[in-house]
Short mmCIF file of C-alpha atoms in Angstrom, two decimals:
data_model
loop_
_atom_site.label_atom_id
_atom_site.label_comp_id
_atom_site.label_asym_id
_atom_site.label_seq_id
_atom_site.Cartn_x
_atom_site.Cartn_y
_atom_site.Cartn_z
CA UNK A 1 -1.26 -81.99 15.74
CA UNK A 2 -2.68 -79.18 13.53
CA UNK A 3 -6.32 -78.15 13.69
CA UNK A 4 -7.61 -76.03 10.78
CA UNK A 5 -9.48 -72.92 11.88
CA UNK A 6 -11.64 -70.73 9.62
CA UNK A 7 -11.04 -66.99 9.50
CA UNK A 8 -13.42 -64.53 7.81
CA UNK A 9 -11.69 -61.48 6.37
CA UNK A 10 -13.73 -58.36 5.52
CA UNK A 11 -13.54 -56.48 2.24
CA UNK A 12 -10.67 -53.96 1.99
CA UNK A 13 -8.78 -55.78 4.73
CA UNK A 14 -6.07 -58.43 5.04
CA UNK A 15 -5.17 -60.59 8.01
CA UNK A 16 -1.51 -61.02 8.92
CA UNK A 17 -0.77 -64.67 9.76
CA UNK A 18 2.26 -65.67 11.82
CA UNK A 19 3.62 -69.17 12.17
CA UNK A 20 5.35 -69.84 15.46
CA UNK A 21 5.79 -66.08 15.94
CA UNK A 22 7.25 -65.47 12.49
CA UNK A 23 5.44 -63.77 9.62
CA UNK A 24 4.05 -66.36 7.21
CA UNK A 25 1.47 -64.90 4.84
CA UNK A 26 -1.47 -62.54 4.27
CA UNK A 27 -5.07 -63.72 4.14
CA UNK A 28 -7.10 -61.72 1.60
CA UNK A 29 -10.79 -60.86 1.93
CA UNK A 30 -13.07 -63.89 2.20
CA UNK A 31 -12.68 -67.21 3.98
CA UNK A 32 -9.20 -68.19 5.16
CA UNK A 33 -7.69 -71.19 6.99
CA UNK A 34 -5.28 -70.98 9.90
CA UNK A 35 -3.60 -74.09 11.30
CA UNK A 36 -3.90 -73.90 15.05
CA UNK A 37 -1.95 -73.87 17.30
CA UNK A 38 1.11 -73.34 15.08
CA UNK A 39 -0.41 -70.41 13.21
CA UNK A 40 -2.29 -67.46 14.52
CA UNK A 41 -3.72 -64.16 13.35
CA UNK A 42 -1.31 -61.38 14.32
CA UNK A 43 -3.61 -58.54 13.29
CA UNK A 44 -5.66 -56.89 10.58
CA UNK A 45 -4.59 -54.22 8.13
CA UNK A 46 -7.28 -52.04 6.50
CA UNK A 47 -6.97 -50.46 3.06
CA UNK A 48 -9.72 -47.94 3.79
CA UNK A 49 -8.89 -44.23 3.82
CA UNK A 50 -8.38 -43.07 7.39
CA UNK A 51 -8.42 -39.55 8.81
CA UNK A 52 -6.52 -38.13 11.74
CA UNK A 53 -7.31 -34.66 13.17
CA UNK A 54 -4.34 -33.02 14.86
CA UNK A 55 -4.71 -29.88 16.98
CA UNK A 56 -1.56 -27.78 17.05
CA UNK A 57 -1.12 -24.81 19.38
CA UNK A 58 1.66 -22.39 18.51
CA UNK A 59 2.36 -18.68 18.03
CA UNK A 60 2.87 -16.51 14.99
CA UNK A 61 5.63 -14.06 14.10
CA UNK A 62 3.71 -11.21 15.77
CA UNK A 63 3.41 -13.25 19.01
CA UNK A 64 -0.25 -14.23 18.64
CA UNK A 65 -1.09 -17.68 19.99
CA UNK A 66 -3.50 -19.74 17.93
CA UNK A 67 -4.77 -23.29 17.56
CA UNK A 68 -4.73 -24.92 14.13
CA UNK A 69 -6.57 -28.14 13.25
CA UNK A 70 -4.85 -30.24 10.58
CA UNK A 71 -6.76 -33.17 9.05
CA UNK A 72 -4.56 -35.91 7.56
CA UNK A 73 -6.11 -38.46 5.21
CA UNK A 74 -3.89 -41.51 4.70
CA UNK A 75 -4.10 -45.08 3.40
CA UNK A 76 -2.03 -48.28 3.49
CA UNK A 77 -0.26 -49.14 0.23
CA UNK A 78 -1.32 -52.66 -0.86
CA UNK A 79 2.18 -53.55 -1.97
CA UNK A 80 3.66 -52.53 1.40
CA UNK A 81 1.36 -54.22 3.90
CA UNK A 82 4.30 -55.86 5.64
CA UNK A 83 6.04 -52.52 6.28
CA UNK A 84 2.78 -50.90 7.38
CA UNK A 85 2.12 -53.63 9.95
CA UNK A 86 5.59 -54.26 11.32
CA UNK A 87 7.42 -50.93 10.96
CA UNK A 88 5.40 -48.71 13.29
CA UNK A 89 3.99 -49.36 16.72
CA UNK A 90 1.59 -46.38 16.64
CA UNK A 91 0.94 -44.90 13.21
CA UNK A 92 -1.21 -42.00 14.41
CA UNK A 93 1.37 -40.93 16.97
CA UNK A 94 4.05 -40.89 14.27
CA UNK A 95 1.89 -38.75 11.96
CA UNK A 96 1.01 -36.36 14.81
CA UNK A 97 4.70 -35.84 15.61
CA UNK A 98 5.49 -34.88 12.01
CA UNK A 99 2.50 -32.49 11.85
CA UNK A 100 3.69 -30.78 15.05
CA UNK A 101 7.18 -30.45 13.63
CA UNK A 102 6.09 -28.86 10.34
CA UNK A 103 3.45 -26.52 11.77
CA UNK A 104 5.62 -25.28 14.63
CA UNK A 105 8.45 -24.55 12.23
CA UNK A 106 6.30 -22.77 9.61
CA UNK A 107 3.80 -20.72 11.64
CA UNK A 108 6.34 -18.71 13.68
CA UNK A 109 7.66 -17.27 10.40
CA UNK A 110 4.27 -15.80 9.44
CA UNK A 111 2.18 -13.00 10.89
CA UNK A 112 -1.42 -13.67 11.85
CA UNK A 113 -2.96 -12.17 8.70
CA UNK A 114 -0.51 -14.09 6.52
CA UNK A 115 -1.42 -17.38 8.23
CA UNK A 116 -4.96 -17.25 6.87
CA UNK A 117 -3.65 -16.46 3.39
CA UNK A 118 -1.03 -19.24 3.49
CA UNK A 119 -3.32 -22.12 4.45
CA UNK A 120 -2.76 -23.92 1.15
CA UNK A 121 1.01 -23.53 1.39
CA UNK A 122 1.04 -24.83 4.96
CA UNK A 123 -1.12 -27.82 4.05
CA UNK A 124 1.15 -28.63 1.10
CA UNK A 125 4.25 -28.44 3.32
CA UNK A 126 2.66 -30.85 5.81
CA UNK A 127 1.66 -33.26 3.04
CA UNK A 128 5.11 -33.29 1.44
CA UNK A 129 6.86 -33.86 4.76
CA UNK A 130 4.53 -36.73 5.70
CA UNK A 131 4.62 -38.29 2.24
CA UNK A 132 8.40 -38.42 2.26
CA UNK A 133 8.52 -40.07 5.68
CA UNK A 134 5.46 -42.32 5.75
CA UNK A 135 6.02 -43.84 2.30
CA UNK A 136 8.93 -45.80 3.80
CA UNK A 137 6.51 -47.36 6.28
CA UNK A 138 3.93 -48.41 3.71
CA UNK A 139 1.55 -45.46 3.99
CA UNK A 140 0.53 -42.91 1.38
CA UNK A 141 -0.71 -39.44 2.35
CA UNK A 142 -3.74 -38.61 0.26
CA UNK A 143 -4.51 -35.15 1.59
CA UNK A 144 -3.52 -32.70 4.30
CA UNK A 145 -6.11 -30.06 5.13
CA UNK A 146 -5.98 -27.17 7.56
CA UNK A 147 -9.62 -27.14 8.58
CA UNK A 148 -9.51 -24.51 11.32
CA UNK A 149 -7.34 -21.62 12.51
CA UNK A 150 -8.56 -20.32 15.84
CA UNK A 151 -6.78 -17.36 17.51
CA UNK A 152 -7.56 -16.21 21.03
CA UNK A 153 -11.01 -14.68 21.48
CA UNK A 154 -9.55 -11.29 22.37
CA UNK A 155 -7.47 -11.32 19.19
CA UNK A 156 -10.52 -12.18 17.09
CA UNK A 157 -12.49 -9.36 18.72
CA UNK A 158 -9.66 -6.91 18.02
CA UNK A 159 -9.49 -8.03 14.37
CA UNK A 160 -13.24 -7.55 14.00
CA UNK A 161 -13.01 -4.05 15.48
CA UNK A 162 -10.19 -3.13 13.09
CA UNK A 163 -12.20 -4.40 10.14
CA UNK A 164 -15.29 -2.55 11.34
CA UNK A 165 -13.31 0.69 11.71
CA UNK A 166 -11.92 0.35 8.18
CA UNK A 167 -15.38 -0.22 6.73
CA UNK A 168 -16.80 2.71 8.70
CA UNK A 169 -14.00 4.97 7.45
CA UNK A 170 -14.72 3.89 3.88
CA UNK A 171 -18.46 4.50 4.36
CA UNK A 172 -17.85 8.01 5.76
CA UNK A 173 -15.56 8.85 2.83
CA UNK A 174 -18.13 7.62 0.33
CA UNK A 175 -20.90 9.59 2.05
CA UNK A 176 -18.79 12.77 2.02
CA UNK A 177 -18.00 12.24 -1.66
CA UNK A 178 -21.71 11.82 -2.39
CA UNK A 179 -22.56 15.04 -0.54
CA UNK A 180 -19.79 16.85 -2.41
CA UNK A 181 -21.16 15.71 -5.76
CA UNK A 182 -24.69 16.72 -4.68
CA UNK A 183 -23.55 20.23 -3.69
CA UNK A 184 -21.56 20.66 -6.89
CA UNK A 185 -24.49 19.57 -9.04
CA UNK A 186 -26.85 21.82 -7.06
CA UNK A 187 -24.53 24.80 -7.55
CA UNK A 188 -24.24 24.06 -11.26
CA UNK A 189 -28.02 23.81 -11.55
CA UNK A 190 -28.47 27.10 -9.64
CA UNK A 191 -25.91 28.86 -11.85
CA UNK A 192 -27.60 27.52 -14.97
CA UNK A 193 -31.00 28.65 -13.67
CA UNK A 194 -29.70 32.15 -12.93
CA UNK A 195 -28.10 32.35 -16.35
CA UNK A 196 -31.30 31.35 -18.07
CA UNK A 197 -33.28 33.76 -15.91
CA UNK A 198 -30.93 36.58 -16.87
CA UNK A 199 -31.25 35.70 -20.53
CA UNK A 200 -35.04 35.75 -20.16
CA UNK A 201 -35.04 39.15 -18.41
CA UNK A 202 -32.72 40.57 -21.06
CA UNK A 203 -34.98 39.35 -23.85
CA UNK A 204 -38.03 40.74 -22.02
CA UNK A 205 -36.48 44.18 -21.65
CA UNK A 206 -35.36 44.16 -25.26
CA UNK A 207 -38.91 43.32 -26.34
CA UNK A 208 -40.28 46.17 -24.18
CA UNK A 209 -37.80 48.65 -25.65
CA UNK A 210 -38.60 47.48 -29.18
CA UNK A 211 -42.31 47.90 -28.47
CA UNK A 212 -41.82 51.39 -27.05
CA UNK A 213 -39.73 52.38 -30.03
CA UNK A 214 -42.41 51.15 -32.42
CA UNK A 215 -45.16 52.97 -30.46
CA UNK A 216 -43.23 56.25 -30.52
CA UNK A 217 -42.61 56.03 -34.23
CA UNK A 218 -46.27 55.16 -35.01
CA UNK A 219 -47.63 57.90 -32.73
CA UNK A 220 -45.29 60.54 -34.15
CA UNK A 221 -46.36 59.69 -37.68
CA UNK A 222 -50.08 59.58 -36.83
CA UNK A 223 -50.32 62.82 -34.83
CA UNK A 224 -49.07 65.97 -36.53
CA UNK A 225 -46.89 68.20 -34.40
CA UNK A 226 -46.29 65.62 -31.63
CA UNK A 227 -42.75 65.49 -30.37
CA UNK A 228 -40.84 62.57 -28.93
CA UNK A 229 -41.19 64.08 -25.44
CA UNK A 230 -44.97 64.21 -25.77
CA UNK A 231 -45.00 60.56 -26.78
CA UNK A 232 -42.78 59.56 -23.83
CA UNK A 233 -44.98 61.48 -21.38
CA UNK A 234 -48.06 59.75 -22.74
CA UNK A 235 -46.42 56.32 -22.47
CA UNK A 236 -45.28 57.00 -18.91
CA UNK A 237 -48.75 58.14 -17.96
CA UNK A 238 -50.23 55.01 -19.50
CA UNK A 239 -47.81 52.81 -17.57
CA UNK A 240 -48.62 54.77 -14.38
CA UNK A 241 -52.34 54.08 -14.78
CA UNK A 242 -51.62 50.41 -15.49
CA UNK A 243 -49.52 50.20 -12.32
CA UNK A 244 -52.28 51.82 -10.23
CA UNK A 245 -54.83 49.45 -11.69
CA UNK A 246 -52.70 46.38 -10.94
CA UNK A 247 -51.94 47.47 -7.37
CA UNK A 248 -55.51 48.35 -6.62
CA UNK A 249 -56.83 45.12 -8.05
CA UNK A 250 -54.53 42.94 -5.93
CA UNK A 251 -56.01 41.09 -2.94
CA UNK A 252 -55.15 42.35 0.57
CA UNK A 253 -53.48 45.43 -0.89
CA UNK A 254 -52.32 47.98 1.73
CA UNK A 255 -50.55 50.39 -0.61
CA UNK A 256 -51.60 54.05 -0.75
CA UNK A 257 -50.51 56.40 -3.53
CA UNK A 258 -49.91 59.93 -2.27
CA UNK A 259 -49.58 62.78 -4.82
CA UNK A 260 -46.44 64.85 -4.78
CA UNK A 261 -46.29 68.49 -3.72
CA UNK A 262 -47.82 70.34 -0.72
CA UNK A 263 -51.09 68.48 -0.92
CA UNK A 264 -49.30 65.13 -0.86
CA UNK A 265 -47.28 66.23 2.19
CA UNK A 266 -50.42 67.09 4.10
CA UNK A 267 -52.01 63.74 3.34
CA UNK A 268 -48.84 61.95 4.38
CA UNK A 269 -48.63 63.80 7.70
CA UNK A 270 -52.27 63.04 8.44
CA UNK A 271 -51.73 59.34 7.88
CA UNK A 272 -48.69 59.33 10.18
CA UNK A 273 -50.63 61.12 12.93
CA UNK A 274 -53.46 58.58 12.64
CA UNK A 275 -51.04 55.64 12.95
CA UNK A 276 -49.40 57.24 16.02
CA UNK A 277 -52.79 57.71 17.65
CA UNK A 278 -53.60 54.00 17.16
CA UNK A 279 -50.31 53.01 18.79
CA UNK A 280 -50.84 55.23 21.81
#
């Protein structure tokens, strides 16, 4: 005798129904009927996207051990529910085995620095290998992602120190280049300043000579019988008086003008004797 039993199937799922141990049909989402005890629900197959995280520990070409985390996103193909349910005993174990095989065959051919650069290539290799195998069992591989590459802590510390040393070397080189440019510019500015100062002194002396020449000519024409030597002596005497006036008018002046000749020698000796007496 057959007793109808109600079965509620969730959205995005199907129930596999067996009749006397043999596959009979699939119950779609909604309310389904199973004739007990001849029929029974063998299991449920979900069409939702599933994710499996696989941790793979292996070494690189330069003998650095690391742990990589590979995330596999897969889904059951609606047209191949039968294969997905009956072909594999443990789907996740099958996927894990293929991930191990691909990663442990690819990573030993790469050095540690190249592993980080080849993440996309490694993920694509894993996806292609899984897609080729799992499609026969009713599964499609949507995405394979390498979400983490974790070397040993000592290796990471060494890599950070190498990077820090490179950046420090670059910073020192840039600082030295900046100081070089500063010194060059300072030297150029100093040379330019000296050049301009020399030009100014040359123009000043030329103006003085031109003024003296004009004064000599005017004085010679204005005073009858005056020679060029008389004019030069008068100009020198005028400049001497100007110099004495400027020195005497300066604050905290300690300069003493001593006349030449015997009288000047006596004054000079007296001053030296007075200074020696103060020191003793």
